mmCIF file of C-alpha atoms in Angstrom:
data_model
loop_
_atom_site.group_PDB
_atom_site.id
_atom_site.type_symbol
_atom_site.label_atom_id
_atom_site.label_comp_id
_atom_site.label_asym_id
_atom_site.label_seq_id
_atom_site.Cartn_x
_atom_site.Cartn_y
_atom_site.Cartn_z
ATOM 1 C CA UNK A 72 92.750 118.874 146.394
ATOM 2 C CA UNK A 73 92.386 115.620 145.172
ATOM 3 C CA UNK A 74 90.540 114.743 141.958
ATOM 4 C CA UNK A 75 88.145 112.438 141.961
ATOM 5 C CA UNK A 76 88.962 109.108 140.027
ATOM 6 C CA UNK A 77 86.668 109.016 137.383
ATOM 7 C CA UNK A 78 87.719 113.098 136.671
ATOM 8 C CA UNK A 79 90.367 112.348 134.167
ATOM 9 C CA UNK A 80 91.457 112.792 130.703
ATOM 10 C CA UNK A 81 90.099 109.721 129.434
ATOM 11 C CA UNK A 82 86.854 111.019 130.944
ATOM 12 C CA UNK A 83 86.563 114.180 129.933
ATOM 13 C CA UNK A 84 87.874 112.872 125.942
ATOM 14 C CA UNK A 85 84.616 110.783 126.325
ATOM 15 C CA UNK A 86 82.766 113.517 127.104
ATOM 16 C CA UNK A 87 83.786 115.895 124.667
ATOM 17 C CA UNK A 88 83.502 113.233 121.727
ATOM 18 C CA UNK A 89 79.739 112.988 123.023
ATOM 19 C CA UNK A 90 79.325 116.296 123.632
ATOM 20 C CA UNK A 91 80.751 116.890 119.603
ATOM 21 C CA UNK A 92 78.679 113.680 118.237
ATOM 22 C CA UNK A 93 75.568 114.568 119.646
ATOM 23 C CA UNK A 94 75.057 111.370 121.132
ATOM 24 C CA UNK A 95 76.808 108.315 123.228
ATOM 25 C CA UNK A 96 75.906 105.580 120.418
ATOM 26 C CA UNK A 97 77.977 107.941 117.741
ATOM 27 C CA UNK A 98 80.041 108.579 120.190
ATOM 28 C CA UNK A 99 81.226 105.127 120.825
ATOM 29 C CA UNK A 100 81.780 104.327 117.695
ATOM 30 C CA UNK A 101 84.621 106.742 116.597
ATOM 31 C CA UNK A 102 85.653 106.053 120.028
ATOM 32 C CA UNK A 103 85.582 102.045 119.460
ATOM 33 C CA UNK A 104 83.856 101.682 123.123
ATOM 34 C CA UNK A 105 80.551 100.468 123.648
ATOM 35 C CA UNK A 106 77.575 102.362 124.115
ATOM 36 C CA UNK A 107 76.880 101.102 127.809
ATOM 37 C CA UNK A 108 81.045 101.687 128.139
ATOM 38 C CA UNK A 109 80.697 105.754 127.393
ATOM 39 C CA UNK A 110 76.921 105.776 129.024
ATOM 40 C CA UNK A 111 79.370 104.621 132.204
ATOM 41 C CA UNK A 112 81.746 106.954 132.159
ATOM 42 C CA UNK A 113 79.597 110.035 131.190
ATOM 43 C CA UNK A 114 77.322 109.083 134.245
ATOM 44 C CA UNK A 115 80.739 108.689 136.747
ATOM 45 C CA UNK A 116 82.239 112.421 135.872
ATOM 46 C CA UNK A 117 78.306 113.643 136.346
ATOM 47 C CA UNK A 118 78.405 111.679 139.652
ATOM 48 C CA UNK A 119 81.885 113.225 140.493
ATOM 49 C CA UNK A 120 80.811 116.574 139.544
ATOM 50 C CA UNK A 121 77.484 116.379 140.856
ATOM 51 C CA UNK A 122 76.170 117.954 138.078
ATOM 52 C CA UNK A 123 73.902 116.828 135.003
ATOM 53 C CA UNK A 124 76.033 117.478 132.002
ATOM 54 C CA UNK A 125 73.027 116.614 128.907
ATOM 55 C CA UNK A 126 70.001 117.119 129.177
ATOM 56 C CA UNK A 127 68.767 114.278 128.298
ATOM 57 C CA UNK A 128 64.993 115.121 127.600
ATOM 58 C CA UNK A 129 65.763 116.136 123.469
ATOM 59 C CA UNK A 130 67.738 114.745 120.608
ATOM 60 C CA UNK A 131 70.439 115.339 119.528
ATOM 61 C CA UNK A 132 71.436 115.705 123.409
ATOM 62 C CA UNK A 133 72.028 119.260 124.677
ATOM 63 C CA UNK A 134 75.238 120.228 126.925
ATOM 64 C CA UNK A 135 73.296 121.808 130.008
ATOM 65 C CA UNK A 136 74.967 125.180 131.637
ATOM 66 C CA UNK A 137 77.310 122.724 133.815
ATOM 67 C CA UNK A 138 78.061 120.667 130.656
ATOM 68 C CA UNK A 139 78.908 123.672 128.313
ATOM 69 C CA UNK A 140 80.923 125.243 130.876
ATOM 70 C CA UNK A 141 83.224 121.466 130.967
ATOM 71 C CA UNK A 142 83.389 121.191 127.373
ATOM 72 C CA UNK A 143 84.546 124.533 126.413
ATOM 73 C CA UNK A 144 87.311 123.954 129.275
ATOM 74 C CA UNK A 145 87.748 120.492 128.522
ATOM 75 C CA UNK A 146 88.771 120.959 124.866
ATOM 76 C CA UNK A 147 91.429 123.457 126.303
ATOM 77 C CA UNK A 148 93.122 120.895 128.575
ATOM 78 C CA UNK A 149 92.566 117.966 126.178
ATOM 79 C CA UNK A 150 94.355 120.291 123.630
ATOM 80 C CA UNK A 151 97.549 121.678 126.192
ATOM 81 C CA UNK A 152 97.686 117.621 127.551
ATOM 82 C CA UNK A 153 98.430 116.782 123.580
ATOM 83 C CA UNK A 154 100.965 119.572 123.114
ATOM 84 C CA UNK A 155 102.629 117.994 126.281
ATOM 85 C CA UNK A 156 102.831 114.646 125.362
ATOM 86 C CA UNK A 157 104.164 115.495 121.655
ATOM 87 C CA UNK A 158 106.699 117.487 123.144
ATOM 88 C CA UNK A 159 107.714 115.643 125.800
ATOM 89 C CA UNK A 160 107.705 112.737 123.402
ATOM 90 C CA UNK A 161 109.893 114.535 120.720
ATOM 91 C CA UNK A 162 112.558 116.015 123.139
ATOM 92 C CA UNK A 163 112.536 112.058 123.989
ATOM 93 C CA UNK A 164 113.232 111.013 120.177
ATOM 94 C CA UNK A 165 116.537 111.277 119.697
ATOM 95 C CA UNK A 166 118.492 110.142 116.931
ATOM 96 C CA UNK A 167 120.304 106.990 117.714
ATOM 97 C CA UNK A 168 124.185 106.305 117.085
ATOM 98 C CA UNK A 169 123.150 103.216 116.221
ATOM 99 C CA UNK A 170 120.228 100.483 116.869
ATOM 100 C CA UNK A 171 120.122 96.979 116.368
ATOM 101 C CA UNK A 172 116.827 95.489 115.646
ATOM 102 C CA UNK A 173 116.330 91.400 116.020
ATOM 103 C CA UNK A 174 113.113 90.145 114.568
ATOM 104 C CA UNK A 175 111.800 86.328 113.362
ATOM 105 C CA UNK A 176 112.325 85.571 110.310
ATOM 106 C CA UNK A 177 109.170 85.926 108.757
ATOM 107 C CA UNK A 178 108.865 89.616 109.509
ATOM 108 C CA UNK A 179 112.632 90.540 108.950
ATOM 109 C CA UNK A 180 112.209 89.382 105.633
ATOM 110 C CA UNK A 181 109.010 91.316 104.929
ATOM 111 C CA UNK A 182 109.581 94.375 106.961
ATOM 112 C CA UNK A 183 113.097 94.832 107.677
ATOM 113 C CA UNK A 184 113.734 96.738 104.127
ATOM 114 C CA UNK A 185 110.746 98.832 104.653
ATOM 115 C CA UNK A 186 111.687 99.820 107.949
ATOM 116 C CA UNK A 187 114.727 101.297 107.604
ATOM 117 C CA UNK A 188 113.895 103.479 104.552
ATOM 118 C CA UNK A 189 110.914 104.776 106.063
ATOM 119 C CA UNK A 190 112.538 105.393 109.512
ATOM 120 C CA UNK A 191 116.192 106.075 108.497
ATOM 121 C CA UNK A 192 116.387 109.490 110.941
ATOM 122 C CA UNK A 193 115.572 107.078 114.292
ATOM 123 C CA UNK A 194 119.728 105.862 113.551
ATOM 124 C CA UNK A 195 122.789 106.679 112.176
ATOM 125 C CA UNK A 196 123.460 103.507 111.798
ATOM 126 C CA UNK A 197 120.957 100.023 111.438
ATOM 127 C CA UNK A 198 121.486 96.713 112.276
ATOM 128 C CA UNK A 199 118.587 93.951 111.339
ATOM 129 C CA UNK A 200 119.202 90.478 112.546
ATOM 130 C CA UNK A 201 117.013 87.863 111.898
ATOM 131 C CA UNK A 202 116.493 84.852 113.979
ATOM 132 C CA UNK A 203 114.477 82.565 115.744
ATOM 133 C CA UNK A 204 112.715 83.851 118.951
ATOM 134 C CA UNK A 205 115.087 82.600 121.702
ATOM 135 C CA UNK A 206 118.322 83.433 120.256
ATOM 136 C CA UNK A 207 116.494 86.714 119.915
ATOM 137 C CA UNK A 208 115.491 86.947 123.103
ATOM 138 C CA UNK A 209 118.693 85.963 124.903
ATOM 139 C CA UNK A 210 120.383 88.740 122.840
ATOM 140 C CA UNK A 211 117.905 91.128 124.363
ATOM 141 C CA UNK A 212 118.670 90.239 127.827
ATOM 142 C CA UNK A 213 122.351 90.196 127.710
ATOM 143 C CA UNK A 214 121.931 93.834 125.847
ATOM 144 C CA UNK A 215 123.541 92.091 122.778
ATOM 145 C CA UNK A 216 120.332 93.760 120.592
ATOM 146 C CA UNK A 217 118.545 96.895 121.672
ATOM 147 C CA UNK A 218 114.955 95.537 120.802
ATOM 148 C CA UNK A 219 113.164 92.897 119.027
ATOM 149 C CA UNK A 220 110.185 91.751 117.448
ATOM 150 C CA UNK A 221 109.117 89.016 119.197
ATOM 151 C CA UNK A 222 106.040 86.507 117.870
ATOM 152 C CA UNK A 223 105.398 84.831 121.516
ATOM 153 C CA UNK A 224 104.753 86.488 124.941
ATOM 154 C CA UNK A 225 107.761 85.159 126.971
ATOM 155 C CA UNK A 226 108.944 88.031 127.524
ATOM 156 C CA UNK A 227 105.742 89.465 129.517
ATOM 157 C CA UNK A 228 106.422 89.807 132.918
ATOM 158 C CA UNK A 229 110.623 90.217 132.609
ATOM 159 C CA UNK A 230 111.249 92.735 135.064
ATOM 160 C CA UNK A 231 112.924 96.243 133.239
ATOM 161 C CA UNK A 232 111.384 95.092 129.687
ATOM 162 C CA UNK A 233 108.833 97.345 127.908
ATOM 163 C CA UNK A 234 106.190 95.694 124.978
ATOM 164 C CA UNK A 235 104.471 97.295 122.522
ATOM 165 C CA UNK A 236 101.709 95.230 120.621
ATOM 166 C CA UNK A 237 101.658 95.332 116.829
ATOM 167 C CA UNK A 238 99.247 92.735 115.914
ATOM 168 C CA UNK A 239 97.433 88.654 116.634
ATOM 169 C CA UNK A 240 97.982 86.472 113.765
ATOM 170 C CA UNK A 241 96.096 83.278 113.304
ATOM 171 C CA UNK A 242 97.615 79.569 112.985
ATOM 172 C CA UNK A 243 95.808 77.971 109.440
ATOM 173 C CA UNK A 244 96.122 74.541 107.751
ATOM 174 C CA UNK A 245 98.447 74.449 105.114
ATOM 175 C CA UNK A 246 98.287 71.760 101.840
ATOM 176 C CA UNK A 247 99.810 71.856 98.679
ATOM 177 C CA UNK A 248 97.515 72.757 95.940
ATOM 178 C CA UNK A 249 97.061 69.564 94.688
ATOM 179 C CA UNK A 250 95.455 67.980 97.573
ATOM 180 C CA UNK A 251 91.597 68.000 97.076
ATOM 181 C CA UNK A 252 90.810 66.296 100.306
ATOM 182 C CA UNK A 253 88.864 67.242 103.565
ATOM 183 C CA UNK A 254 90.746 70.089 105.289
ATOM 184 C CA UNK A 255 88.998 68.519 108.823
ATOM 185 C CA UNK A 256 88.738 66.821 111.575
ATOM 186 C CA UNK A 257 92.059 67.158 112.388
ATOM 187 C CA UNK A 258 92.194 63.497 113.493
ATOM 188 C CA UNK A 259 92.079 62.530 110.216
ATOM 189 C CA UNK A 260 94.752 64.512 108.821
ATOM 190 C CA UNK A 261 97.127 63.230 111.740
ATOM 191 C CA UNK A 262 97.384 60.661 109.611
ATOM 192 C CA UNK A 263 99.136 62.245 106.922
ATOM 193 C CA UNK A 264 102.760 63.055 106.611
ATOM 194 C CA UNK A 265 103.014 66.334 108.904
ATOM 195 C CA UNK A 266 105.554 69.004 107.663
ATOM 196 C CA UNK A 267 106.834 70.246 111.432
ATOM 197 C CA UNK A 268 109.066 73.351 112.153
ATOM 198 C CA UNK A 269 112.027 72.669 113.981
ATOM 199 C CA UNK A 270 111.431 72.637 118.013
ATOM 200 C CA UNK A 271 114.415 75.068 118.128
ATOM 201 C CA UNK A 272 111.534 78.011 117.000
ATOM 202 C CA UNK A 273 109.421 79.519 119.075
ATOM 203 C CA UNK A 274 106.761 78.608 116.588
ATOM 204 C CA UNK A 275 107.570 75.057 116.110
ATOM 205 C CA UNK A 276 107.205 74.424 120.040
ATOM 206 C CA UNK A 277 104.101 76.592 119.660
ATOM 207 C CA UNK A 278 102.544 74.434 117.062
ATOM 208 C CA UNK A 279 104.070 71.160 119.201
ATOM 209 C CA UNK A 280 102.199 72.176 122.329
ATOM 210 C CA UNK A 281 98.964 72.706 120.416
ATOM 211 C CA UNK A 282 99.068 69.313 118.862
ATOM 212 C CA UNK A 283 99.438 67.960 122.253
ATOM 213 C CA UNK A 284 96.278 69.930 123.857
ATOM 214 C CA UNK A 285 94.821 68.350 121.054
ATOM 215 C CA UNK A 286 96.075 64.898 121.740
ATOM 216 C CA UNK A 287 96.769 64.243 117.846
ATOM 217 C CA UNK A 288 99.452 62.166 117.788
ATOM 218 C CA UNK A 289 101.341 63.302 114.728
ATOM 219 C CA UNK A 290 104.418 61.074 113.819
ATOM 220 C CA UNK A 291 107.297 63.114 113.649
ATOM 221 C CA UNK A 292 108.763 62.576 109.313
ATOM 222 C CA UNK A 293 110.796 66.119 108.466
ATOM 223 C CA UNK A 294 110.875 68.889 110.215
ATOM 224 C CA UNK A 295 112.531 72.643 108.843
ATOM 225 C CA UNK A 296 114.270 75.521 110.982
ATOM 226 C CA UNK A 297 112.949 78.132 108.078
ATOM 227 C CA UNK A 298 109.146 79.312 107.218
ATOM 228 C CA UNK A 299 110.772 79.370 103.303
ATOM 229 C CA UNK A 300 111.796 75.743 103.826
ATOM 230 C CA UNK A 301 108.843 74.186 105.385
ATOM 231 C CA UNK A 302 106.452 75.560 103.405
ATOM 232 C CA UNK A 303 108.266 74.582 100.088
ATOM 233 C CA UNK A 304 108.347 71.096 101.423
ATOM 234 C CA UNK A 305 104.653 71.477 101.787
ATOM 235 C CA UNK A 306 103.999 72.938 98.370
ATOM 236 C CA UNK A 307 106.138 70.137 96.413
ATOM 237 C CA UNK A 308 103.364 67.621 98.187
ATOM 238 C CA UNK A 309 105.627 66.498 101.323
ATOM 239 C CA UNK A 310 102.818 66.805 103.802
ATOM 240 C CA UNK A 311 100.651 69.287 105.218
ATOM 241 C CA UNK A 312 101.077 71.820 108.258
ATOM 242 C CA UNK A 313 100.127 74.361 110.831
ATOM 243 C CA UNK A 314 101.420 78.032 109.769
ATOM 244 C CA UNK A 315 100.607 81.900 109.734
ATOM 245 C CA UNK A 316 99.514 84.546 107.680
ATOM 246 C CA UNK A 317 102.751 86.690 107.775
ATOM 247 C CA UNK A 318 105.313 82.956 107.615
ATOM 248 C CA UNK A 319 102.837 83.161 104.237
ATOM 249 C CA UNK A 320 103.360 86.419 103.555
ATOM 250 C CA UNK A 321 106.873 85.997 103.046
ATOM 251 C CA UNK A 322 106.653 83.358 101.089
ATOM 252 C CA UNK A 323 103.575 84.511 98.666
ATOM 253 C CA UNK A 324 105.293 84.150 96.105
ATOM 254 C CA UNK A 325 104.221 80.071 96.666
ATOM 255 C CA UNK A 326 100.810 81.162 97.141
ATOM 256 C CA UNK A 327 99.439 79.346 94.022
ATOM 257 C CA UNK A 328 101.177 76.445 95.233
ATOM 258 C CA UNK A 329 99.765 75.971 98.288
ATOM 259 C CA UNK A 330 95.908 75.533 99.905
ATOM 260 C CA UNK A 331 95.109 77.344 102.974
ATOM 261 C CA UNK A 332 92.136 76.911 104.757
ATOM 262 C CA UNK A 333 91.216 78.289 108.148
ATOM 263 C CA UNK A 334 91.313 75.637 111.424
ATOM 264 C CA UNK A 335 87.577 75.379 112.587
ATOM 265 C CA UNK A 336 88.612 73.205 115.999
ATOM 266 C CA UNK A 337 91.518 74.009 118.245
ATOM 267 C CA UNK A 338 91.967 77.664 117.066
ATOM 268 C CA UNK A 339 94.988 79.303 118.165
ATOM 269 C CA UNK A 340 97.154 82.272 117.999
ATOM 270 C CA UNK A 341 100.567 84.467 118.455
ATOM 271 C CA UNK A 342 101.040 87.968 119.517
ATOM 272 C CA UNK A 343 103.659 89.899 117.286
ATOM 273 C CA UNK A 344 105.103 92.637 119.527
ATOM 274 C CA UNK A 345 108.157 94.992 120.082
ATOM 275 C CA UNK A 346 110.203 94.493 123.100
ATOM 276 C CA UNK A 347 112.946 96.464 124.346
ATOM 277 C CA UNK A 348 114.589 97.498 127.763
ATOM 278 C CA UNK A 349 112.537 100.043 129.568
ATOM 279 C CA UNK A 350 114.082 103.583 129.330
ATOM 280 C CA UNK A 351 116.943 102.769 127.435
ATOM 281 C CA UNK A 352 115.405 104.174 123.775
ATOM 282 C CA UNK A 353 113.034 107.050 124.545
ATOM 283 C CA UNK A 354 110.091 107.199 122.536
ATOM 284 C CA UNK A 355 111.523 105.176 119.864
ATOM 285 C CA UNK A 356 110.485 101.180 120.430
ATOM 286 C CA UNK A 357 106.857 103.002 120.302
ATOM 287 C CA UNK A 358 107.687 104.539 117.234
ATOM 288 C CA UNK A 359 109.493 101.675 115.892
ATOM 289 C CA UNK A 360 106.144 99.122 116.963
ATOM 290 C CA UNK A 361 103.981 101.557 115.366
ATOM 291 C CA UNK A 362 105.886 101.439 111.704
ATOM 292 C CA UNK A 363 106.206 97.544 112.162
ATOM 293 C CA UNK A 364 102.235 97.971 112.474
ATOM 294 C CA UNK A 365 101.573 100.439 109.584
ATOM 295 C CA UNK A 366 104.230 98.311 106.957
ATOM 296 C CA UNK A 367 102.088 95.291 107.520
ATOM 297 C CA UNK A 368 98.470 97.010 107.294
ATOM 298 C CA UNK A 369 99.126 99.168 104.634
ATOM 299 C CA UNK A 370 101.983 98.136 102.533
ATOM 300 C CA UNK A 371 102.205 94.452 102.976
ATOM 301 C CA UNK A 372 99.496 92.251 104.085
ATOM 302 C CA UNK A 373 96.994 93.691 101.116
ATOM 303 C CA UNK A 374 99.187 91.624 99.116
ATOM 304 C CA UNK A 375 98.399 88.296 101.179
ATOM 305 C CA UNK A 376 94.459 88.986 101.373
ATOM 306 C CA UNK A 377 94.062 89.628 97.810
ATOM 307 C CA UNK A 378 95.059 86.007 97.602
ATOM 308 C CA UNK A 379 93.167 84.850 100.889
ATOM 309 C CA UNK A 380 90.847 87.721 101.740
ATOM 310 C CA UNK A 381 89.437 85.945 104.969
ATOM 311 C CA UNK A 382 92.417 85.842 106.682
ATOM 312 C CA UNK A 383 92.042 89.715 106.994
ATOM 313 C CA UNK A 384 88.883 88.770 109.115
ATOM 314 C CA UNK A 385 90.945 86.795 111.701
ATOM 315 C CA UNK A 386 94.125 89.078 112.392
ATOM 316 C CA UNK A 387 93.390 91.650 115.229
ATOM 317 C CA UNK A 388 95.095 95.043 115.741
ATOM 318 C CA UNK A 389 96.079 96.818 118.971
ATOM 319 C CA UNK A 390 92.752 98.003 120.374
ATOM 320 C CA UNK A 391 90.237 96.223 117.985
ATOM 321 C CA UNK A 392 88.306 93.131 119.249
ATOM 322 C CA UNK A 393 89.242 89.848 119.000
ATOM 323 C CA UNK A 394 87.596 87.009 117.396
ATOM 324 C CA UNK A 395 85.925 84.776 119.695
ATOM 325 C CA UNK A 396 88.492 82.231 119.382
ATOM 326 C CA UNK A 397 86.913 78.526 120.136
ATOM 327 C CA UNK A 398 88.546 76.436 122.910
ATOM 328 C CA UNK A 399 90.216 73.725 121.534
ATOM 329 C CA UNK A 400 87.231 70.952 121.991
ATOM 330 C CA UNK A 401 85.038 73.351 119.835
ATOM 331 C CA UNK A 402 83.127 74.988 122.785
ATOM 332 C CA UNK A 403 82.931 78.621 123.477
#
């Protein structure tokens, strides 16, 4: 017999958190759905069922016979459906001969170390590379490098590829510390010597086609292949510039030296994310996306928002909202 769609496991996890909150609002939140969201899908397994599962008449809301009956059962198969996944997911974990990990430079250089020691078992033996996006990419495709870490989406859609998000990372105005002027309109600061990344990056072309939505015709003065470079050239009063929290990040040490302020028109964005070739790794390019992830939250990005604690407010993480980003003339 066929089960009806909305009888599933995300389902009946919805139910049981309501069933165990005592309430879809409560519900929703450890869930990180909205109310109307779990309301939904509470009233589509009723609907399936045919059954009322709360009665709806009290609060806290009480499981009626049909809805005790589910929830008692449900926990059961919620709990064998985890035992199933871990194990199918460890048998799928094995430890690598070797693995050879390509990231961009900003997060090789902040993570790479990190990685390793806390995820030595995945390999016998590690290989970081660090290097801008395409190269990276390329090397991916012709199975030169069994993953990377990727900060732009042209991967998505590459047939036999698998993607695992880690985290959306602002673009922010960069100055050295001793300029005191206006950080917008951005017309105004076209004027000023512009510190570009090289066109060869992912990110430079990024920034490049921004500029161009924009129409701000910024004269092209010195441009750098390196975050380390460009943002030095910034700090010793070269120009200003277009950057990101974690180019920053690996650089903080310049922090003091530089004036960051957040871009109010034209706000834009890059995805960080693992990608590897489907199949060919198990379970590990999840793994590996997930300590990428954890590194940055817990161990290395405090640094960065202790300096410049509302940039925390505009990075997103898998599964969190987004900022409402403004289109680039300012509207929403």
């Amino acid at each position: 017999m066929d089960l009806p769609q909305s009888f599933d496991l995300r389902a009946l996890r919805v139910f049981v958190m309501v069933a165990e909150a005592g309430g879809m609002t409560s519900a929703a939140k450890q869930l990180g759905l909205t109310q109307s969201s779990v309301s939904q899908i509470v009233g589509n397994l009723e609907e399936a069922l045919g059954s009322e599962l709360f009665d709806r008449s009290v609060r806290p809301l009480a499981l009626t016979a049909a809805g005790t009956t589910l929830y008692e059962r449900g926990r059961v198969i919620l709990a064998e459906a985890g035992d199933l996944y871990r194990g199918l997911r460890d048998r799928d974990l094995r430890q690598l001969s070797s693995l050879t990990l390509a990231m961009a430079e900003s997060i090789a250089n902040t993570v790479g170390p990190l990685l390793v020691a806390e995820q030595r078992q995945l390999a016998k033996r590690w290989r970081i590379w660090a290097g801008i996006s395409p190269d990276n990419h390329a090397a991916l495709l012709n199975h030169t490098v069994d993953a990377v870490v990727t900060t732009t989406d042209e991967l998505d859609g590459v047939e036999g590829l698998e993607s695992h998000a880690i985290l959306t990372e602002p673009f922010v105005l960069v100055f050295p510390a001793s300029y005191d002027g206006p950080a917008e309109p951005l017309e105004a600061l076209a004027a000023m010597p512009f510190v570009r990344y090289s066109l060869r990056s992912a990110i430079g072309r990024q920034i490049e086609g921004q500029l161009n939505r924009l129409r701000l015709n910024v004269p092209i003065e010195v441009e750098f292949d390196t975050a380390s470079s460009q943002l030095s050239a910034v700090a010793d009063g070269m120009g200003w510039s277009l950057s990101t929290p974690l180019c920053l990040l690996q650089e903080i040490r310049q922090i003091e030296r530089l004036r960051v302020e957040p871009l109010k028109r034209g706000r834009f964005s890059r995805p960080i994310s693992l990608v590897a070739r489907r199949g060919d790794l198990g379970a590990t390019p999840e793994v590996l996306a997930a300590a990428v992830r954890d590194i940055l939250k817990r161990r290395r990005l405090p640094d960065l928002f202790a300096a410049l604690p509302w940039l925390s407010e505009l990075i997103t993480w898998p599964e969190e909202p987004r900022p409402n980003l403004r289109s680039i003339d300012g509207s929403r």
